């Protein structure tokens, strides 16, 4: 397996962060599973299934964003926007 490429400007996550941010990790894992499932089945989905899949993806993205903001505010990091 080739080594993972890192995203510029994004630091590697430590084991401590993974444990501390379990709620966020769970949401991200759920999104990854959803996206992989969609990638496998996209050609088979009918219009209502695609619409539901898009709504689910948007809901997960909102939940992830809200969780990141809440965790950041709880840790005292950064300003509120």
Short mmCIF file of N, CA, C and O in Angstrom, two decimals:
data_model
loop_
_atom_site.label_atom_id
_atom_site.label_comp_id
_atom_site.label_asym_id
_atom_site.label_seq_id
_atom_site.Cartn_x
_atom_site.Cartn_y
_atom_site.Cartn_z
N UNK A 1 0.84 -1.17 0.00
CA UNK A 1 0.00 0.00 0.00
C UNK A 1 0.90 1.24 0.00
O UNK A 1 1.79 1.34 0.82
N UNK A 2 0.64 2.20 -0.90
CA UNK A 2 1.48 3.40 -0.95
C UNK A 2 1.25 4.26 0.29
O UNK A 2 0.17 4.23 0.89
N UNK A 3 2.25 5.05 0.68
CA UNK A 3 2.08 5.91 1.84
C UNK A 3 1.00 6.96 1.58
O UNK A 3 0.78 7.36 0.45
N UNK A 4 0.33 7.38 2.63
CA UNK A 4 -0.72 8.40 2.52
C UNK A 4 -0.08 9.75 2.24
O UNK A 4 0.96 10.08 2.79
N UNK A 5 -0.72 10.52 1.40
CA UNK A 5 -0.27 11.88 1.15
C UNK A 5 -0.91 12.78 2.20
O UNK A 5 -2.07 12.62 2.53
N UNK A 6 -0.13 13.71 2.71
CA UNK A 6 -0.71 14.62 3.69
C UNK A 6 -1.26 15.84 2.97
O UNK A 6 -0.78 16.23 1.92
N UNK A 7 -2.28 16.41 3.55
CA UNK A 7 -2.89 17.61 3.00
C UNK A 7 -2.10 18.81 3.48
O UNK A 7 -1.85 18.94 4.68
N UNK A 8 -1.70 19.70 2.57
CA UNK A 8 -0.93 20.88 3.00
C UNK A 8 -1.72 21.69 4.02
O UNK A 8 -2.92 21.89 3.89
N UNK A 9 -1.04 22.13 5.06
CA UNK A 9 -1.67 22.95 6.08
C UNK A 9 -2.43 22.17 7.13
O UNK A 9 -2.99 22.74 8.06
N UNK A 10 -2.50 20.86 6.99
CA UNK A 10 -3.23 20.04 7.96
C UNK A 10 -2.21 19.16 8.67
O UNK A 10 -1.49 18.40 8.05
N UNK A 11 -2.17 19.28 9.99
CA UNK A 11 -1.19 18.50 10.73
C UNK A 11 -1.73 17.10 11.01
O UNK A 11 -2.94 16.87 11.04
N UNK A 12 -0.83 16.18 11.20
CA UNK A 12 -1.23 14.80 11.49
C UNK A 12 -1.91 14.74 12.85
O UNK A 12 -1.53 15.44 13.78
N UNK A 13 -2.89 13.91 12.94
CA UNK A 13 -3.64 13.76 14.18
C UNK A 13 -2.91 12.79 15.10
O UNK A 13 -2.44 11.76 14.67
N UNK A 14 -2.82 13.16 16.37
CA UNK A 14 -2.17 12.28 17.33
C UNK A 14 -3.17 11.29 17.90
O UNK A 14 -4.38 11.49 17.80
N UNK A 15 -2.67 10.23 18.51
CA UNK A 15 -3.55 9.25 19.15
C UNK A 15 -4.41 9.88 20.22
O UNK A 15 -5.56 9.53 20.40
N UNK A 16 -3.85 10.84 20.94
CA UNK A 16 -4.60 11.53 21.99
C UNK A 16 -5.80 12.27 21.41
O UNK A 16 -6.90 12.23 21.93
N UNK A 17 -5.59 12.96 20.27
CA UNK A 17 -6.69 13.69 19.63
C UNK A 17 -7.79 12.73 19.19
O UNK A 17 -8.96 13.04 19.30
N UNK A 18 -7.38 11.59 18.67
CA UNK A 18 -8.39 10.62 18.22
C UNK A 18 -9.27 10.17 19.38
O UNK A 18 -10.46 9.99 19.23
N UNK A 19 -8.66 10.00 20.55
CA UNK A 19 -9.45 9.58 21.71
C UNK A 19 -10.27 10.74 22.25
O UNK A 19 -11.41 10.56 22.64
N UNK A 20 -9.71 11.92 22.27
CA UNK A 20 -10.41 13.09 22.80
C UNK A 20 -11.59 13.47 21.92
O UNK A 20 -12.63 13.88 22.42
N UNK A 21 -11.43 13.33 20.62
CA UNK A 21 -12.47 13.73 19.68
C UNK A 21 -13.27 12.53 19.17
O UNK A 21 -13.55 12.44 17.98
N UNK A 22 -13.64 11.66 20.06
CA UNK A 22 -14.35 10.43 19.67
C UNK A 22 -15.66 10.75 18.95
O UNK A 22 -16.01 10.08 17.97
N UNK A 23 -16.38 11.76 19.41
CA UNK A 23 -17.65 12.13 18.78
C UNK A 23 -17.42 12.56 17.33
O UNK A 23 -18.13 12.14 16.42
N UNK A 24 -16.41 13.38 17.12
CA UNK A 24 -16.09 13.83 15.77
C UNK A 24 -15.62 12.66 14.92
O UNK A 24 -16.03 12.51 13.76
N UNK A 25 -14.77 11.81 15.46
CA UNK A 25 -14.27 10.64 14.73
C UNK A 25 -15.43 9.75 14.30
O UNK A 25 -15.47 9.25 13.19
N UNK A 26 -16.41 9.56 15.17
CA UNK A 26 -17.57 8.72 14.84
C UNK A 26 -18.35 9.31 13.66
O UNK A 26 -18.74 8.59 12.74
N UNK A 27 -18.56 10.63 13.67
CA UNK A 27 -19.28 11.28 12.58
C UNK A 27 -18.49 11.19 11.27
O UNK A 27 -19.07 10.93 10.20
N UNK A 28 -17.19 11.42 11.34
CA UNK A 28 -16.36 11.32 10.14
C UNK A 28 -16.36 9.90 9.59
O UNK A 28 -16.46 9.71 8.37
N UNK A 29 -16.27 8.91 10.47
CA UNK A 29 -16.32 7.51 10.02
C UNK A 29 -17.66 7.20 9.35
O UNK A 29 -17.70 6.52 8.32
N UNK A 30 -18.74 7.73 9.92
CA UNK A 30 -20.06 7.51 9.33
C UNK A 30 -20.15 8.14 7.94
O UNK A 30 -20.70 7.55 7.01
N UNK A 31 -19.57 9.33 7.78
CA UNK A 31 -19.57 9.98 6.47
C UNK A 31 -18.75 9.17 5.47
O UNK A 31 -19.16 9.00 4.32
N UNK A 32 -17.62 8.67 5.89
CA UNK A 32 -16.76 7.88 4.99
C UNK A 32 -17.50 6.63 4.52
O UNK A 32 -17.48 6.29 3.33
N UNK A 33 -18.16 5.95 5.43
CA UNK A 33 -18.93 4.75 5.07
C UNK A 33 -20.02 5.11 4.06
O UNK A 33 -20.23 4.41 3.06
N UNK A 34 -20.70 6.21 4.31
CA UNK A 34 -21.78 6.65 3.43
C UNK A 34 -21.24 6.96 2.03
O UNK A 34 -21.80 6.52 1.02
N UNK A 35 -20.15 7.71 1.95
CA UNK A 35 -19.56 8.09 0.67
C UNK A 35 -19.07 6.84 -0.09
O UNK A 35 -19.28 6.72 -1.30
N UNK A 36 -18.43 5.92 0.61
CA UNK A 36 -17.97 4.69 -0.05
C UNK A 36 -19.14 3.89 -0.61
O UNK A 36 -19.07 3.35 -1.71
N UNK A 37 -20.22 3.82 0.17
CA UNK A 37 -21.42 3.11 -0.29
C UNK A 37 -22.00 3.79 -1.53
O UNK A 37 -22.36 3.12 -2.50
N UNK A 38 -22.05 5.11 -1.50
CA UNK A 38 -22.56 5.84 -2.67
C UNK A 38 -21.68 5.63 -3.89
O UNK A 38 -22.19 5.47 -5.00
N UNK A 39 -20.39 5.64 -3.69
CA UNK A 39 -19.46 5.44 -4.81
C UNK A 39 -19.68 4.07 -5.46
O UNK A 39 -19.61 3.94 -6.68
N UNK A 40 -19.95 3.07 -4.63
CA UNK A 40 -20.17 1.71 -5.15
C UNK A 40 -21.51 1.59 -5.87
O UNK A 40 -21.63 0.88 -6.85
N UNK A 41 -22.54 2.28 -5.35
CA UNK A 41 -23.90 2.06 -5.84
C UNK A 41 -24.49 3.20 -6.66
O UNK A 41 -25.64 3.14 -7.06
N UNK A 42 -23.74 4.24 -6.94
CA UNK A 42 -24.28 5.45 -7.58
C UNK A 42 -25.06 5.15 -8.86
O UNK A 42 -26.14 5.70 -9.07
N UNK A 43 -24.53 4.30 -9.70
CA UNK A 43 -25.20 4.00 -10.98
C UNK A 43 -26.52 3.27 -10.79
O UNK A 43 -27.40 3.33 -11.66
N UNK A 44 -26.70 2.61 -9.65
CA UNK A 44 -27.91 1.82 -9.40
C UNK A 44 -29.02 2.62 -8.72
O UNK A 44 -30.17 2.16 -8.68
N UNK A 45 -28.71 3.79 -8.17
CA UNK A 45 -29.67 4.53 -7.37
C UNK A 45 -30.68 5.27 -8.25
O UNK A 45 -30.32 5.88 -9.25
N UNK A 46 -31.96 5.22 -7.82
CA UNK A 46 -32.98 5.98 -8.54
C UNK A 46 -33.04 7.40 -7.94
O UNK A 46 -32.34 7.71 -6.98
N UNK A 47 -33.86 8.25 -8.51
CA UNK A 47 -33.91 9.66 -8.12
C UNK A 47 -34.21 9.86 -6.63
O UNK A 47 -33.52 10.64 -5.96
N UNK A 48 -35.23 9.19 -6.07
CA UNK A 48 -35.49 9.39 -4.63
C UNK A 48 -34.33 8.91 -3.74
O UNK A 48 -34.02 9.53 -2.73
N UNK A 49 -33.69 7.82 -4.14
CA UNK A 49 -32.54 7.32 -3.37
C UNK A 49 -31.37 8.30 -3.44
O UNK A 49 -30.69 8.55 -2.44
N UNK A 50 -31.13 8.89 -4.61
CA UNK A 50 -30.07 9.89 -4.75
C UNK A 50 -30.37 11.13 -3.92
O UNK A 50 -29.48 11.69 -3.28
N UNK A 51 -31.63 11.53 -3.92
CA UNK A 51 -32.02 12.71 -3.13
C UNK A 51 -31.80 12.44 -1.64
O UNK A 51 -31.27 13.28 -0.91
N UNK A 52 -32.22 11.26 -1.18
CA UNK A 52 -32.01 10.91 0.22
C UNK A 52 -30.51 10.86 0.55
O UNK A 52 -30.08 11.35 1.59
N UNK A 53 -29.73 10.27 -0.35
CA UNK A 53 -28.28 10.17 -0.13
C UNK A 53 -27.66 11.55 -0.01
O UNK A 53 -26.79 11.79 0.84
N UNK A 54 -28.09 12.49 -0.85
CA UNK A 54 -27.57 13.85 -0.79
C UNK A 54 -27.98 14.52 0.52
O UNK A 54 -27.16 15.18 1.17
N UNK A 55 -29.23 14.35 0.92
CA UNK A 55 -29.69 14.93 2.19
C UNK A 55 -28.91 14.37 3.37
O UNK A 55 -28.52 15.10 4.29
N UNK A 56 -28.66 13.07 3.33
CA UNK A 56 -27.89 12.41 4.40
C UNK A 56 -26.46 12.95 4.46
O UNK A 56 -25.93 13.23 5.52
N UNK A 57 -25.86 13.13 3.30
CA UNK A 57 -24.50 13.67 3.23
C UNK A 57 -24.46 15.10 3.77
O UNK A 57 -23.57 15.45 4.53
N UNK A 58 -25.44 15.91 3.39
CA UNK A 58 -25.50 17.29 3.89
C UNK A 58 -25.72 17.31 5.40
O UNK A 58 -25.12 18.13 6.11
N UNK A 59 -26.58 16.42 5.90
CA UNK A 59 -26.83 16.37 7.34
C UNK A 59 -25.55 16.00 8.08
O UNK A 59 -25.22 16.61 9.10
N UNK A 60 -24.84 15.00 7.58
CA UNK A 60 -23.59 14.59 8.22
C UNK A 60 -22.57 15.73 8.20
O UNK A 60 -21.89 15.98 9.20
N UNK A 61 -22.46 16.43 7.07
CA UNK A 61 -21.53 17.56 6.99
C UNK A 61 -21.90 18.64 8.01
O UNK A 61 -21.02 19.20 8.68
N UNK A 62 -23.19 18.93 8.16
CA UNK A 62 -23.63 19.91 9.16
C UNK A 62 -23.30 19.45 10.57
O UNK A 62 -22.86 20.25 11.41
N UNK A 63 -23.54 18.18 10.85
CA UNK A 63 -23.23 17.65 12.19
C UNK A 63 -21.73 17.73 12.48
O UNK A 63 -21.33 18.07 13.59
N UNK A 64 -20.92 17.42 11.49
CA UNK A 64 -19.47 17.49 11.66
C UNK A 64 -19.06 18.94 11.92
O UNK A 64 -18.30 19.21 12.86
N UNK A 65 -19.56 19.86 11.12
CA UNK A 65 -19.22 21.28 11.31
C UNK A 65 -19.64 21.76 12.70
O UNK A 65 -18.85 22.40 13.41
N UNK A 66 -20.88 21.47 13.09
CA UNK A 66 -21.37 21.89 14.41
C UNK A 66 -20.51 21.31 15.53
O UNK A 66 -20.22 21.99 16.52
N UNK A 67 -20.12 20.07 15.38
CA UNK A 67 -19.29 19.41 16.40
C UNK A 67 -17.91 20.07 16.48
O UNK A 67 -17.40 20.31 17.58
N UNK A 68 -17.31 20.35 15.34
CA UNK A 68 -16.00 21.01 15.33
C UNK A 68 -16.07 22.36 16.03
O UNK A 68 -15.24 22.68 16.87
N UNK A 69 -17.08 23.15 15.69
CA UNK A 69 -17.23 24.48 16.31
C UNK A 69 -17.45 24.35 17.80
O UNK A 69 -16.82 25.06 18.61
N UNK A 70 -18.32 23.43 18.21
CA UNK A 70 -18.60 23.26 19.64
C UNK A 70 -17.35 22.81 20.40
O UNK A 70 -17.02 23.36 21.46
N UNK A 71 -16.62 21.85 19.85
CA UNK A 71 -15.40 21.38 20.51
C UNK A 71 -14.35 22.49 20.58
O UNK A 71 -13.65 22.62 21.58
N UNK A 72 -14.26 23.29 19.53
CA UNK A 72 -13.30 24.40 19.52
C UNK A 72 -13.66 25.42 20.59
O UNK A 72 -12.79 25.90 21.32
N UNK A 73 -14.95 25.74 20.72
CA UNK A 73 -15.38 26.71 21.73
C UNK A 73 -15.19 26.16 23.14
O UNK A 73 -14.80 26.89 24.04
N UNK A 74 -15.44 24.85 23.31
CA UNK A 74 -15.25 24.24 24.63
C UNK A 74 -13.78 24.23 25.05
O UNK A 74 -13.48 24.34 26.21
N UNK A 75 -12.90 24.12 24.06
CA UNK A 75 -11.47 24.09 24.38
C UNK A 75 -10.90 25.50 24.53
O UNK A 75 -9.74 25.65 24.87
N UNK A 76 -11.73 26.51 24.25
CA UNK A 76 -11.27 27.88 24.37
C UNK A 76 -10.45 28.34 23.19
O UNK A 76 -9.84 29.39 23.21
N UNK A 77 -10.45 27.56 22.13
CA UNK A 77 -9.65 27.91 20.95
C UNK A 77 -10.42 28.73 19.96
O UNK A 77 -11.59 28.50 19.70
N UNK A 78 -9.76 29.73 19.40
CA UNK A 78 -10.32 30.51 18.31
C UNK A 78 -11.47 31.41 18.71
O UNK A 78 -12.00 31.35 19.82
N UNK A 79 -11.82 32.27 17.78
CA UNK A 79 -12.93 33.20 17.98
C UNK A 79 -14.18 32.63 17.37
O UNK A 79 -14.13 31.85 16.42
N UNK A 80 -15.32 33.06 17.87
CA UNK A 80 -16.59 32.68 17.26
C UNK A 80 -16.75 33.51 15.99
O UNK A 80 -16.36 34.66 15.94
N UNK A 81 -17.33 32.90 14.98
CA UNK A 81 -17.59 33.64 13.74
C UNK A 81 -19.00 34.12 13.72
O UNK A 81 -19.90 33.59 14.21
#
